[in-house]
mmCIF file of C-alpha atoms and ligand atoms in Angstrom:
data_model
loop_
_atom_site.group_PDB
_atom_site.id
_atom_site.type_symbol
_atom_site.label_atom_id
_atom_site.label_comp_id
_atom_site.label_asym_id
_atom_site.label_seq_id
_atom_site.Cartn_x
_atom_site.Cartn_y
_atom_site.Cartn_z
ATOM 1 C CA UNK A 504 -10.822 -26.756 42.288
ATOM 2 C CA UNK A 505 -12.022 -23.951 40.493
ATOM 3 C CA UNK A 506 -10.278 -23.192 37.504
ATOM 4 C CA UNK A 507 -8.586 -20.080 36.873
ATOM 5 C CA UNK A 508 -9.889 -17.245 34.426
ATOM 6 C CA UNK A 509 -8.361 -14.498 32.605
ATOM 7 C CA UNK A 510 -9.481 -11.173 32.305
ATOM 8 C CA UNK A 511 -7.940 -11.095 28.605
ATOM 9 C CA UNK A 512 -6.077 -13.549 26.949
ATOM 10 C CA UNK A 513 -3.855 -12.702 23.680
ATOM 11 C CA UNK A 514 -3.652 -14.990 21.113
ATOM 12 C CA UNK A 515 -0.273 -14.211 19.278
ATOM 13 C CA UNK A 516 2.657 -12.024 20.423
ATOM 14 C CA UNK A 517 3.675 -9.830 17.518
ATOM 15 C CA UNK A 518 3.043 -5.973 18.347
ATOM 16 C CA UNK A 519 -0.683 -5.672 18.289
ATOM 17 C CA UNK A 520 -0.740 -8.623 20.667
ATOM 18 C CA UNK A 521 1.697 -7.153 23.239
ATOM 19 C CA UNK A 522 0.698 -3.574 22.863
ATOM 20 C CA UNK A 523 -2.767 -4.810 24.151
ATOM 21 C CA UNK A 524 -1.416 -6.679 26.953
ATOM 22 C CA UNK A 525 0.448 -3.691 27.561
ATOM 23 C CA UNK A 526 -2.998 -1.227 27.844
ATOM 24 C CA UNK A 527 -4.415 -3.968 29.359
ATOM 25 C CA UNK A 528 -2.425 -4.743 32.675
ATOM 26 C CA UNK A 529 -1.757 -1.166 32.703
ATOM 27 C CA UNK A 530 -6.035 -1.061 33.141
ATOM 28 C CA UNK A 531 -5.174 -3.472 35.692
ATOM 29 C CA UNK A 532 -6.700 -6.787 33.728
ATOM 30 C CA UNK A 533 -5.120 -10.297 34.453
ATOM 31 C CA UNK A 534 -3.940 -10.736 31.048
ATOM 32 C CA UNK A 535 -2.406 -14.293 29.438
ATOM 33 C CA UNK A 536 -0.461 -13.641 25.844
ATOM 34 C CA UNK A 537 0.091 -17.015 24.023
ATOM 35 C CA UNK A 538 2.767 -17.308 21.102
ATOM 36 C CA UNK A 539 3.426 -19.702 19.190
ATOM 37 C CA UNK A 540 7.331 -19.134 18.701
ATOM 38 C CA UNK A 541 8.729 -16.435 19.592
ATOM 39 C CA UNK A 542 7.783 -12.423 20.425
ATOM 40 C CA UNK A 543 7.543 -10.094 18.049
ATOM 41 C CA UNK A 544 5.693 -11.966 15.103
ATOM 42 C CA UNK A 545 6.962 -10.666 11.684
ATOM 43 C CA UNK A 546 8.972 -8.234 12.799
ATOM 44 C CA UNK A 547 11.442 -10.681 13.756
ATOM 45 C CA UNK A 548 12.321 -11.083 9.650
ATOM 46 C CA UNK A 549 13.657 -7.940 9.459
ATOM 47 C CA UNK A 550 16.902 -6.500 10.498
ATOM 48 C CA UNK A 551 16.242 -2.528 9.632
ATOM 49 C CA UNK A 552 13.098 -0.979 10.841
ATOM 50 C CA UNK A 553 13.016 2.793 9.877
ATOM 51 C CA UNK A 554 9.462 3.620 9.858
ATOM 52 C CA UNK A 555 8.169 2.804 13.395
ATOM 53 C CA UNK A 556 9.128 5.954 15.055
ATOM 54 C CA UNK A 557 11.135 6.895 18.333
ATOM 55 C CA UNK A 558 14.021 4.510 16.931
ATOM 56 C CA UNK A 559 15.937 7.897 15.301
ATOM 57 C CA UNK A 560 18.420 4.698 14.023
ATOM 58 C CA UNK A 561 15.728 2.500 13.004
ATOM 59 C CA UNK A 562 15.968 -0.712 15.258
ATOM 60 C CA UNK A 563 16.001 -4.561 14.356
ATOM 61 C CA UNK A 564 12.636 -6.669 14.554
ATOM 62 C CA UNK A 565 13.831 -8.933 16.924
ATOM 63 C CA UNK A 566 14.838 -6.226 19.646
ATOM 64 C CA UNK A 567 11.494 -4.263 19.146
ATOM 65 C CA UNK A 568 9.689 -7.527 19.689
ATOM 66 C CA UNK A 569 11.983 -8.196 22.719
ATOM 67 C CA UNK A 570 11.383 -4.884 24.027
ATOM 68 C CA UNK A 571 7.605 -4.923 23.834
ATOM 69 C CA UNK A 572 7.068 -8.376 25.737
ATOM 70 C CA UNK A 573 9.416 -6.637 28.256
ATOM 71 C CA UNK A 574 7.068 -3.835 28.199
ATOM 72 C CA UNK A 575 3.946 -5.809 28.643
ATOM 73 C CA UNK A 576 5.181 -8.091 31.628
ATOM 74 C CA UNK A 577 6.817 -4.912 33.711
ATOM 75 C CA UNK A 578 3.003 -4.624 34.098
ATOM 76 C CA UNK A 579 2.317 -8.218 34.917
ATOM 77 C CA UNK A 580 1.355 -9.453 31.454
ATOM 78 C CA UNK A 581 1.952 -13.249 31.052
ATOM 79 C CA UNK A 582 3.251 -14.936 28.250
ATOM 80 C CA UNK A 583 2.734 -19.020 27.589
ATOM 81 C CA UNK A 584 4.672 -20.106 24.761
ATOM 82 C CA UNK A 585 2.480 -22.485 22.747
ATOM 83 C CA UNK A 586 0.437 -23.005 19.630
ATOM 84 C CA UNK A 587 -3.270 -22.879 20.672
ATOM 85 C CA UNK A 588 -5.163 -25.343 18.540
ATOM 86 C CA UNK A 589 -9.013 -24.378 19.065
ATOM 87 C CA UNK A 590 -11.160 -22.303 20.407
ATOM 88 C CA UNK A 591 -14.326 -21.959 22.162
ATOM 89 C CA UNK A 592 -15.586 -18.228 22.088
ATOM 90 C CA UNK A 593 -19.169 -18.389 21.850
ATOM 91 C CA UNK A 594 -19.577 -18.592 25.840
ATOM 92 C CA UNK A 595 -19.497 -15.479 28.080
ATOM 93 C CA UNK A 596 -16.444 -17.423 29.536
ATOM 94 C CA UNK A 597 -13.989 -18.420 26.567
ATOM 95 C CA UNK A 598 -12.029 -21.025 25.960
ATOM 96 C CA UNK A 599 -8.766 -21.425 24.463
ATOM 97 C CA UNK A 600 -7.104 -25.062 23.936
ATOM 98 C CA UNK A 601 -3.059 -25.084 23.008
ATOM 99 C CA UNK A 602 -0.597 -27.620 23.102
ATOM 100 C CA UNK A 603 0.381 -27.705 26.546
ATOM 101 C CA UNK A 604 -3.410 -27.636 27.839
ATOM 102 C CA UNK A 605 -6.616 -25.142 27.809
ATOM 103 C CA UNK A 606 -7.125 -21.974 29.166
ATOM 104 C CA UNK A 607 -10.357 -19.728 29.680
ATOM 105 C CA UNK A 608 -10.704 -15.673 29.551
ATOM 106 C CA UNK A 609 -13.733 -13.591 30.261
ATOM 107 C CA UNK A 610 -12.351 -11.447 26.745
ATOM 108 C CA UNK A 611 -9.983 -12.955 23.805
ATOM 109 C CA UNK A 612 -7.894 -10.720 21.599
ATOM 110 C CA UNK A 613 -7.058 -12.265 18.339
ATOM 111 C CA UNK A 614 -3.655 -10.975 16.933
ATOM 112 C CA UNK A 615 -2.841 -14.096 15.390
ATOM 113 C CA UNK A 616 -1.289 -11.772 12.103
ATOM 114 C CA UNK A 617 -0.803 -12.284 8.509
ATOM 115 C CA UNK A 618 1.983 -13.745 6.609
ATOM 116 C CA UNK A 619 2.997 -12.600 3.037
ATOM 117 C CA UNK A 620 2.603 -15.676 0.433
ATOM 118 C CA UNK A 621 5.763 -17.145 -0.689
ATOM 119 C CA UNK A 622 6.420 -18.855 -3.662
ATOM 120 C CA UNK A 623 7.732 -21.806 -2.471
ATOM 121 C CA UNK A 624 10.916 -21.595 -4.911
ATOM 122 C CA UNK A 625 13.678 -23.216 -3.696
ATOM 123 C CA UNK A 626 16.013 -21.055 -1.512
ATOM 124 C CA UNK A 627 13.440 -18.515 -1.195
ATOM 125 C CA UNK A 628 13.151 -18.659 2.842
ATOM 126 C CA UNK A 629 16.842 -18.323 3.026
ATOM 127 C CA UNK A 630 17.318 -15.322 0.928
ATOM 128 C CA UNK A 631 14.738 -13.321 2.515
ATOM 129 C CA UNK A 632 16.593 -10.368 3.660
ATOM 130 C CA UNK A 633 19.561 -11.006 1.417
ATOM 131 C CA UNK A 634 18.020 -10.098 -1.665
ATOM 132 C CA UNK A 635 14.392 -11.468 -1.453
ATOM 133 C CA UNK A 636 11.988 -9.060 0.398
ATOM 134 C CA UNK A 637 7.526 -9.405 0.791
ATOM 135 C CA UNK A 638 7.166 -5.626 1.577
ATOM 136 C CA UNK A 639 8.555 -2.466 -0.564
ATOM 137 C CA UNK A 640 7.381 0.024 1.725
ATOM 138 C CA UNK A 641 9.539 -2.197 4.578
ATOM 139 C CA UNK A 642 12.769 -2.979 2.362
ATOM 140 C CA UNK A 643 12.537 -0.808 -0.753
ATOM 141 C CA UNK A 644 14.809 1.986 0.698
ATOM 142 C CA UNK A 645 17.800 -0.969 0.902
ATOM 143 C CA UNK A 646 17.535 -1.011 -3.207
ATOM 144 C CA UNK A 647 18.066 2.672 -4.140
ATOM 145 C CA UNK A 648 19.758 3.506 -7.501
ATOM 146 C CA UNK A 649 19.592 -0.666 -7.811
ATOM 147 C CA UNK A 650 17.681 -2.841 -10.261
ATOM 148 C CA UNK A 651 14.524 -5.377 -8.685
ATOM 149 C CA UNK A 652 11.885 -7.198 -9.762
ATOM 150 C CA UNK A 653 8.669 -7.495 -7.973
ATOM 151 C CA UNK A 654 6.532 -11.090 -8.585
ATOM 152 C CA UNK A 655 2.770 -10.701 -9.132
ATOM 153 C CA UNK A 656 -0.129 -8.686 -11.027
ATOM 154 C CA UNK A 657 -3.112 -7.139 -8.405
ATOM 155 C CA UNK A 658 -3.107 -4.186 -5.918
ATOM 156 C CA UNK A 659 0.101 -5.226 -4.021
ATOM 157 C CA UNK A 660 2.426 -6.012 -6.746
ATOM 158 C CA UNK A 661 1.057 -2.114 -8.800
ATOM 159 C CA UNK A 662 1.694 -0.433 -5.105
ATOM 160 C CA UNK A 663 4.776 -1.909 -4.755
ATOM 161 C CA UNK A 664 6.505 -1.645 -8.262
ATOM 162 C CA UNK A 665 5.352 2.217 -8.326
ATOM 163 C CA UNK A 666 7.040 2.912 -4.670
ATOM 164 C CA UNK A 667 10.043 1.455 -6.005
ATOM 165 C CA UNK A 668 10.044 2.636 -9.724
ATOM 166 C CA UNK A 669 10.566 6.573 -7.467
ATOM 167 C CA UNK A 670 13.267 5.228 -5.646
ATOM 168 C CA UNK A 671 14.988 1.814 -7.742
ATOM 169 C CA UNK A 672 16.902 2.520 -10.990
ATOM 170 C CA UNK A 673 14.939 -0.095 -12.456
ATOM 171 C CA UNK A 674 11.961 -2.070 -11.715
ATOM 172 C CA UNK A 675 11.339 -5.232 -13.564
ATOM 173 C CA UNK A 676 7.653 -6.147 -12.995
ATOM 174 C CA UNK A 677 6.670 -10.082 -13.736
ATOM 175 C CA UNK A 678 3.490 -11.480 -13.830
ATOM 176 C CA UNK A 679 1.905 -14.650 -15.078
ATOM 177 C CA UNK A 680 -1.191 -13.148 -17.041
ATOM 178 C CA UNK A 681 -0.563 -10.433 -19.735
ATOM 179 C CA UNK A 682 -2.527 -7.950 -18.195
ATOM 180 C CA UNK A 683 -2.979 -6.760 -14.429
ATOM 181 C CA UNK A 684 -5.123 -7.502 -11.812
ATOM 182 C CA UNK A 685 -4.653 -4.377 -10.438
ATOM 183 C CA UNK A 686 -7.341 -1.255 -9.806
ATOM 184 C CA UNK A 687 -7.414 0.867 -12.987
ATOM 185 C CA UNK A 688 -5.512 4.006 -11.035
ATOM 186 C CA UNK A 689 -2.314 2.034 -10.735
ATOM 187 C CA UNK A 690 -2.627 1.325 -14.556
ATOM 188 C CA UNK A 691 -1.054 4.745 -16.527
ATOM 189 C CA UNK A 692 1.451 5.903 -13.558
ATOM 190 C CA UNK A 693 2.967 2.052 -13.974
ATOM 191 C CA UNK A 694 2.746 2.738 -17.896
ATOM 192 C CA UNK A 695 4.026 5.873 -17.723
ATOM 193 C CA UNK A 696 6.848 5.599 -15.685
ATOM 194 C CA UNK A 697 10.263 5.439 -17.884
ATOM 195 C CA UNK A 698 12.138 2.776 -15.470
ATOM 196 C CA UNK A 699 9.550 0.137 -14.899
ATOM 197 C CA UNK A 700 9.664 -2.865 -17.279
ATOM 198 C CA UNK A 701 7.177 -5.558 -17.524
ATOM 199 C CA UNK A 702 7.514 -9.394 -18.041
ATOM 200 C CA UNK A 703 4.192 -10.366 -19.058
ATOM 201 C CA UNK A 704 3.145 -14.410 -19.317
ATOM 202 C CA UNK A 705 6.031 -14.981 -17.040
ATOM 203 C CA UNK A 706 6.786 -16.795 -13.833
ATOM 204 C CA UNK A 707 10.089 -17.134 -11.765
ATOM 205 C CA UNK A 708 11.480 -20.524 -11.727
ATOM 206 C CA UNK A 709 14.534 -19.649 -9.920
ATOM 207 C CA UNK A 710 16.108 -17.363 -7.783
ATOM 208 C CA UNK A 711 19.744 -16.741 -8.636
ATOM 209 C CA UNK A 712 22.483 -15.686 -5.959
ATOM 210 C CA UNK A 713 26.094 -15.711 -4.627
ATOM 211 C CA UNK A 714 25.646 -14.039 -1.183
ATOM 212 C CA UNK A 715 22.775 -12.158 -2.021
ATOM 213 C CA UNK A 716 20.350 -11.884 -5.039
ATOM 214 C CA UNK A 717 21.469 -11.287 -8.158
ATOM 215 C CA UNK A 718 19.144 -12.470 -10.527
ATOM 216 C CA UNK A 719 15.876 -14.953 -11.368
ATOM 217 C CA UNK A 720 15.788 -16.921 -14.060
ATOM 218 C CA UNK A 721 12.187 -16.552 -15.542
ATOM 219 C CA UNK A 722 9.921 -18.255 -18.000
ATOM 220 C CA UNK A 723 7.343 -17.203 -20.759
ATOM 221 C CA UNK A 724 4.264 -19.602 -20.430
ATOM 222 C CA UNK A 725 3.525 -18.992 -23.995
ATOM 223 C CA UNK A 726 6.704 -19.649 -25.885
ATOM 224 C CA UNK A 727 8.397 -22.207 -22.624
ATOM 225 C CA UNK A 728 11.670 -19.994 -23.566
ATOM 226 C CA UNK A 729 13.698 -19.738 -20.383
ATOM 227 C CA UNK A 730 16.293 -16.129 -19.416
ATOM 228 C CA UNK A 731 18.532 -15.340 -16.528
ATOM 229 C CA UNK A 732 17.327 -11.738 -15.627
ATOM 230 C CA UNK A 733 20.096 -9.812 -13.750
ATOM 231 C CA UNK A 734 18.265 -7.767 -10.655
ATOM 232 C CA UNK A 735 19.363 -7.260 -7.290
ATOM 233 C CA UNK A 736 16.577 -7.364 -5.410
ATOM 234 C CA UNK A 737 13.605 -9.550 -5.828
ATOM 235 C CA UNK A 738 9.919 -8.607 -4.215
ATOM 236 C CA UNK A 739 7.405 -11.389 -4.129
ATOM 237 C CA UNK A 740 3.911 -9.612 -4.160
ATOM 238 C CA UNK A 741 1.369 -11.762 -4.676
ATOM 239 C CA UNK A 742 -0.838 -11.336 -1.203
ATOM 240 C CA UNK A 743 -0.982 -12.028 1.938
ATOM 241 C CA UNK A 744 -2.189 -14.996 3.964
ATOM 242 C CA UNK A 745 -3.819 -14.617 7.204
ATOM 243 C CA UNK A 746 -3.749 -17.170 10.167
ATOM 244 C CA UNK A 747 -7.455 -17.219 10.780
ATOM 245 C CA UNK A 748 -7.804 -21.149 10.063
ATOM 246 C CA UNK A 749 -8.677 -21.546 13.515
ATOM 247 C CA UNK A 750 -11.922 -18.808 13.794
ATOM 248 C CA UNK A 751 -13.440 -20.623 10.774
ATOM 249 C CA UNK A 752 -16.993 -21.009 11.918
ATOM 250 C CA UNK A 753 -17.005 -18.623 14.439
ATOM 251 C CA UNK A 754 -16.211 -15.473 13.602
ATOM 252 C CA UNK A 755 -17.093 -13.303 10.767
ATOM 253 C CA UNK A 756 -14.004 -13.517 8.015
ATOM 254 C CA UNK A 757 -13.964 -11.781 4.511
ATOM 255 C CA UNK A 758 -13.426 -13.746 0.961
ATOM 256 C CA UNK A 759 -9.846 -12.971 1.515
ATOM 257 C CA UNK A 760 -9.517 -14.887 4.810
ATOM 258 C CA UNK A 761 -9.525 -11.598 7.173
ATOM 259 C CA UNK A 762 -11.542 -11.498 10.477
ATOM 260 C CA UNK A 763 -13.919 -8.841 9.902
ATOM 261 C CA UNK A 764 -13.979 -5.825 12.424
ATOM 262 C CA UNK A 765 -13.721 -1.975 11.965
ATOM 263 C CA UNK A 766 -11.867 0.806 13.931
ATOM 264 C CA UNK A 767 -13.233 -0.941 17.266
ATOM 265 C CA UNK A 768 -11.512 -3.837 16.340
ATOM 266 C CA UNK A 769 -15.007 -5.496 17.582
ATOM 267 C CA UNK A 770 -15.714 -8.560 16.291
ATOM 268 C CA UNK A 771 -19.142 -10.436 15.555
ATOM 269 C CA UNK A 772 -18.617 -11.738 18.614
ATOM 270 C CA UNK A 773 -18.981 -10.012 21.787
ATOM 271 C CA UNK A 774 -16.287 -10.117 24.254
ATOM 272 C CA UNK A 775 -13.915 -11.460 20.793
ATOM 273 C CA UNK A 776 -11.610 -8.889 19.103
ATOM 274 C CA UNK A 777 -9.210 -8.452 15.900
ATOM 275 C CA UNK A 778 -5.993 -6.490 16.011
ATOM 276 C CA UNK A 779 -3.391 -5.916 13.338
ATOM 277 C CA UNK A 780 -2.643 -7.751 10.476
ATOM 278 C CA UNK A 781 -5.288 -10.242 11.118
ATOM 279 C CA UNK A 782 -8.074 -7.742 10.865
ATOM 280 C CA UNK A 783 -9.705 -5.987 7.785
ATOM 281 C CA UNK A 784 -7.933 -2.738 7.462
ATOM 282 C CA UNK A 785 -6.073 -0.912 4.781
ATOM 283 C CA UNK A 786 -2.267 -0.440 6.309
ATOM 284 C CA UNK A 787 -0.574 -3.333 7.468
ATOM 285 C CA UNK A 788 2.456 -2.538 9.574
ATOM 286 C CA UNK A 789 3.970 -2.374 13.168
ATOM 287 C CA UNK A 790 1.890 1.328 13.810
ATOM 288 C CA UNK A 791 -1.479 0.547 12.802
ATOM 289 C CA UNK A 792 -1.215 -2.879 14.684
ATOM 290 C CA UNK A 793 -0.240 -1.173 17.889
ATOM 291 C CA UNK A 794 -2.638 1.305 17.699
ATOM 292 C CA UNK A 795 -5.054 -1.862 17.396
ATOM 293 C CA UNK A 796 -3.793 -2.848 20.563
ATOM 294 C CA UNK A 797 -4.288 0.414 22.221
ATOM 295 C CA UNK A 798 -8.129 0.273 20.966
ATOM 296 C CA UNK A 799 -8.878 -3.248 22.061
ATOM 297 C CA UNK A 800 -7.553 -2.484 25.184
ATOM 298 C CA UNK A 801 -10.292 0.111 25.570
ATOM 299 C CA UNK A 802 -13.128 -1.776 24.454
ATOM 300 C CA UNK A 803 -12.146 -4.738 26.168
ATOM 301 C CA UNK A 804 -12.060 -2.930 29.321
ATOM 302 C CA UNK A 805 -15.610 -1.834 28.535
ATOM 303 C CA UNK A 806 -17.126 -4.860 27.547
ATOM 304 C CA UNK A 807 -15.488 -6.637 31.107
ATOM 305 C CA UNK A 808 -17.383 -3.733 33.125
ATOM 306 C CA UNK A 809 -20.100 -4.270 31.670
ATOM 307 C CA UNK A 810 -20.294 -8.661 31.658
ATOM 308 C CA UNK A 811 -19.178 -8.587 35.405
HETATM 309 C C1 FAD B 1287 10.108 -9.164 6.277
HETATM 310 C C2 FAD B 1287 9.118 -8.160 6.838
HETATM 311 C C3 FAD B 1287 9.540 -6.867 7.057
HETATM 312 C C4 FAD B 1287 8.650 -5.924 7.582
HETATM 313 N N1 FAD B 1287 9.100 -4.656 7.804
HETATM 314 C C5 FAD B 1287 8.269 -3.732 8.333
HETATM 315 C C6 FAD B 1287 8.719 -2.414 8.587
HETATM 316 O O1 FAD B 1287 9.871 -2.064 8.339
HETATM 317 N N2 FAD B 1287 7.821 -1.529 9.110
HETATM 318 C C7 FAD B 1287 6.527 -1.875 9.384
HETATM 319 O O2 FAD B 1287 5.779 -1.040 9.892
HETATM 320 N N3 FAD B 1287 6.071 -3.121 9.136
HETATM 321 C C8 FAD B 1287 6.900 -4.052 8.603
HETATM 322 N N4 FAD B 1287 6.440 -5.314 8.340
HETATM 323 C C9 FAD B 1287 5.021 -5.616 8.622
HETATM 324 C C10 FAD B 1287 4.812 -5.819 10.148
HETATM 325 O O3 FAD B 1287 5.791 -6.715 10.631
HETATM 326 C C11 FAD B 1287 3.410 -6.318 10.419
HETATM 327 O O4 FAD B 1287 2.479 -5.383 9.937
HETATM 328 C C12 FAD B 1287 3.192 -6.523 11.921
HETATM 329 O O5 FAD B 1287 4.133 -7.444 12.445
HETATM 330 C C13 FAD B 1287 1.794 -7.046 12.226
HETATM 331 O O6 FAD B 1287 1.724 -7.314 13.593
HETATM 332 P P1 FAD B 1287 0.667 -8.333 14.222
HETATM 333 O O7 FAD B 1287 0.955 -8.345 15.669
HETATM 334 O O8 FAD B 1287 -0.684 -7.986 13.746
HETATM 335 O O9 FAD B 1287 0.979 -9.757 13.569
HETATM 336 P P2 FAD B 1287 2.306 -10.633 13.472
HETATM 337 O O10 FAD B 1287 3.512 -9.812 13.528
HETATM 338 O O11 FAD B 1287 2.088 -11.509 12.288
HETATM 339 O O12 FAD B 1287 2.277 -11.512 14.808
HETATM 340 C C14 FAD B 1287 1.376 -12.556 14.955
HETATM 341 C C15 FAD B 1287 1.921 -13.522 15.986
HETATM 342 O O13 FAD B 1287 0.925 -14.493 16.276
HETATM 343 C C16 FAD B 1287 1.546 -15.751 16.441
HETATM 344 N N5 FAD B 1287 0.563 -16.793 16.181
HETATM 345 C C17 FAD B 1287 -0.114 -17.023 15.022
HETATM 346 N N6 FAD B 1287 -0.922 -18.091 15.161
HETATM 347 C C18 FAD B 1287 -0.755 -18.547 16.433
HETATM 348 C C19 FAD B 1287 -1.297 -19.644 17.160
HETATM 349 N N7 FAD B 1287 -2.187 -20.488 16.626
HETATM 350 N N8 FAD B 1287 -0.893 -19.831 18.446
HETATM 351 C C20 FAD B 1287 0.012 -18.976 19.012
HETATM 352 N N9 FAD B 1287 0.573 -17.939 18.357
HETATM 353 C C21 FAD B 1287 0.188 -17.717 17.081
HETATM 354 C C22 FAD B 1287 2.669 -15.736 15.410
HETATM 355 O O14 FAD B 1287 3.694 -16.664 15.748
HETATM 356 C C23 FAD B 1287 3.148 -14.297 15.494
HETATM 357 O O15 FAD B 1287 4.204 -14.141 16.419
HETATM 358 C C24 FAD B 1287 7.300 -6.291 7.851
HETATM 359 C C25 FAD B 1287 6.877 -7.602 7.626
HETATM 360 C C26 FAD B 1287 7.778 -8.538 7.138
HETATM 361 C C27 FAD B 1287 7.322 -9.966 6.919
#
């Protein structure tokens, strides 16, 4: 019997993966999504989303994630919950294998996303959103008027401790080198601003709490000396790691683990495209990844007219 094939199939159901099966079944393309847990992707970490508009309250991750699966499969969109484990994508028809069997699509959408690096501490993964937060411009509006410390020394860490030195009372920033890694132009307006402190040649050992942060107890590499530094929010901002492990081999990915594709969201391989977090791009959050969705959706449709 011959086997069936999918117009598109999404790999990973946070909201660049079910905006495109949204355009996509809308465009009337027999679309599979497959996630590996549960919909909505990172989102579902976070309990206040203010900046994805239409939600005049904001709106929790899990219910936006809810709501766009619902959204996709009104239009027929299906979703398979598994964990796919390899690929095939070379072939005009791809293939996908997961862990309750393979699958093959005429176009593949990767949307597999991008997880912030944790620091492994202990009790880290249960105070995240009590206290311990991966993205200011997500969770810095929670700590006005309050005292935080952000973890880590390049681009993320420097953007991060400057959006909350305008709104925090205090910003406490630790890193492990004495110097940043930062781009020069995040250099003097750190320097310069009167509440930001830094902890240079330091690392957090632990992360100190009753309900909720309250403090991390850090120590100087150079002198071993241990302190207990009160703060009630802690940022850990030390980079993101994408889930491209799989496309290793196949498709084009940057030194920094991305799968490289512009605007198009095209990837090196034809028929193969990136969306959201999992793609080279500037802005990481729940708008530009949708708007990835929308875009794939297009040029999928194109490429599928085009390889009848
Ligand atoms: C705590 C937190 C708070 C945030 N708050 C905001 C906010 O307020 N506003 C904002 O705009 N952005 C926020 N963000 C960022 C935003 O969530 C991301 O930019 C967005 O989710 C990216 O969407 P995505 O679909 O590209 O990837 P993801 O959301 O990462 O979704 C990827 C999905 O793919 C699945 N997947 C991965 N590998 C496989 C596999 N092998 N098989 C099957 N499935 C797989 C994952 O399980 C996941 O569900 C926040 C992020 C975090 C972590």
């Amino acid at each position: 019997m011959e086997r069936h094939c999918y117009d598109v199939i999404v790999i990973g159901g946070g909201p660049a993966g079910y905006t495109t099966a949204l355009y996509t079944t809308r465009a009337g393309l027999d679309t599979l999504v497959i996630e590996k847990f549960s919909a909505g992707g990172q989102m579902t970490q976070t309990s206040q989303i203010d900046n994805y508009p239409g939600f005049d309250e904001g709106v929790d991750g899990f219910t936006l994630g809810f709501k766009m699966q619902n959204g996709a499969e009104r239009f027929g969109a299906e979703t398979l919950q598994a964990e796919v484990l390899s690929v095939k994508l070379n072939a005009p028809v791809k293939e996908i294998e997961t862990s309750v069997g393979s699958f093959l699509a005429k176009a593949v959408v990767v949307a597999t996303g991008a997880e912030h690096r944790h620091l492994g501490l202990p009790d880290e993964e249960a105070l995240i959103g009590k206290g311990v937060g991966y993205c200011a411009a997500c969770d810095g509006m929670f700590y006005r008027d309050k005292t935080v410390a952000v973890v880590g020394g390049g681009n993320s860490a420097a953007a991060d401790a400057l959006l909350l030195s305008k709104i925090c009372k205090k910003v406490i920033l630790i890193h492990r080198r004495d110097t940043l890694r930062a781009t020069q132009v995040y250099h003097r307006p750190l320097m310069q601003a009167e509440n930001v402190e830094f902890l240079w040649n330091s690392s957090v050992k632990e992360i100190l709490f009753e309900e909720t942060v309250c403090g991390v107890r850090v120590a100087n590499k150079l002198t071993g000396e241990e302190t207990e530094i009160p703060c009630d929010g802690l940022f850990i901002s030390i980079g993101r790691a994408p889930e491209t492990a799989l496309f290793q081999g196949q498709l084009a990915i940057d030194e920094n683990g991305y799968i490289i594709a512009d605007e198009s969201t095209r990837t090196n391989i034809p028929g193969v495209f990136a969306v959201g977090d999992v793609r080279t791009k500037a802005v990481r959050q729940i708008v530009t990844a949708v708007a990835d969705g929308a875009t794939a959706s297009h040029f999928a449709e194109e490429y599928l007219a085009n390889h009848k």
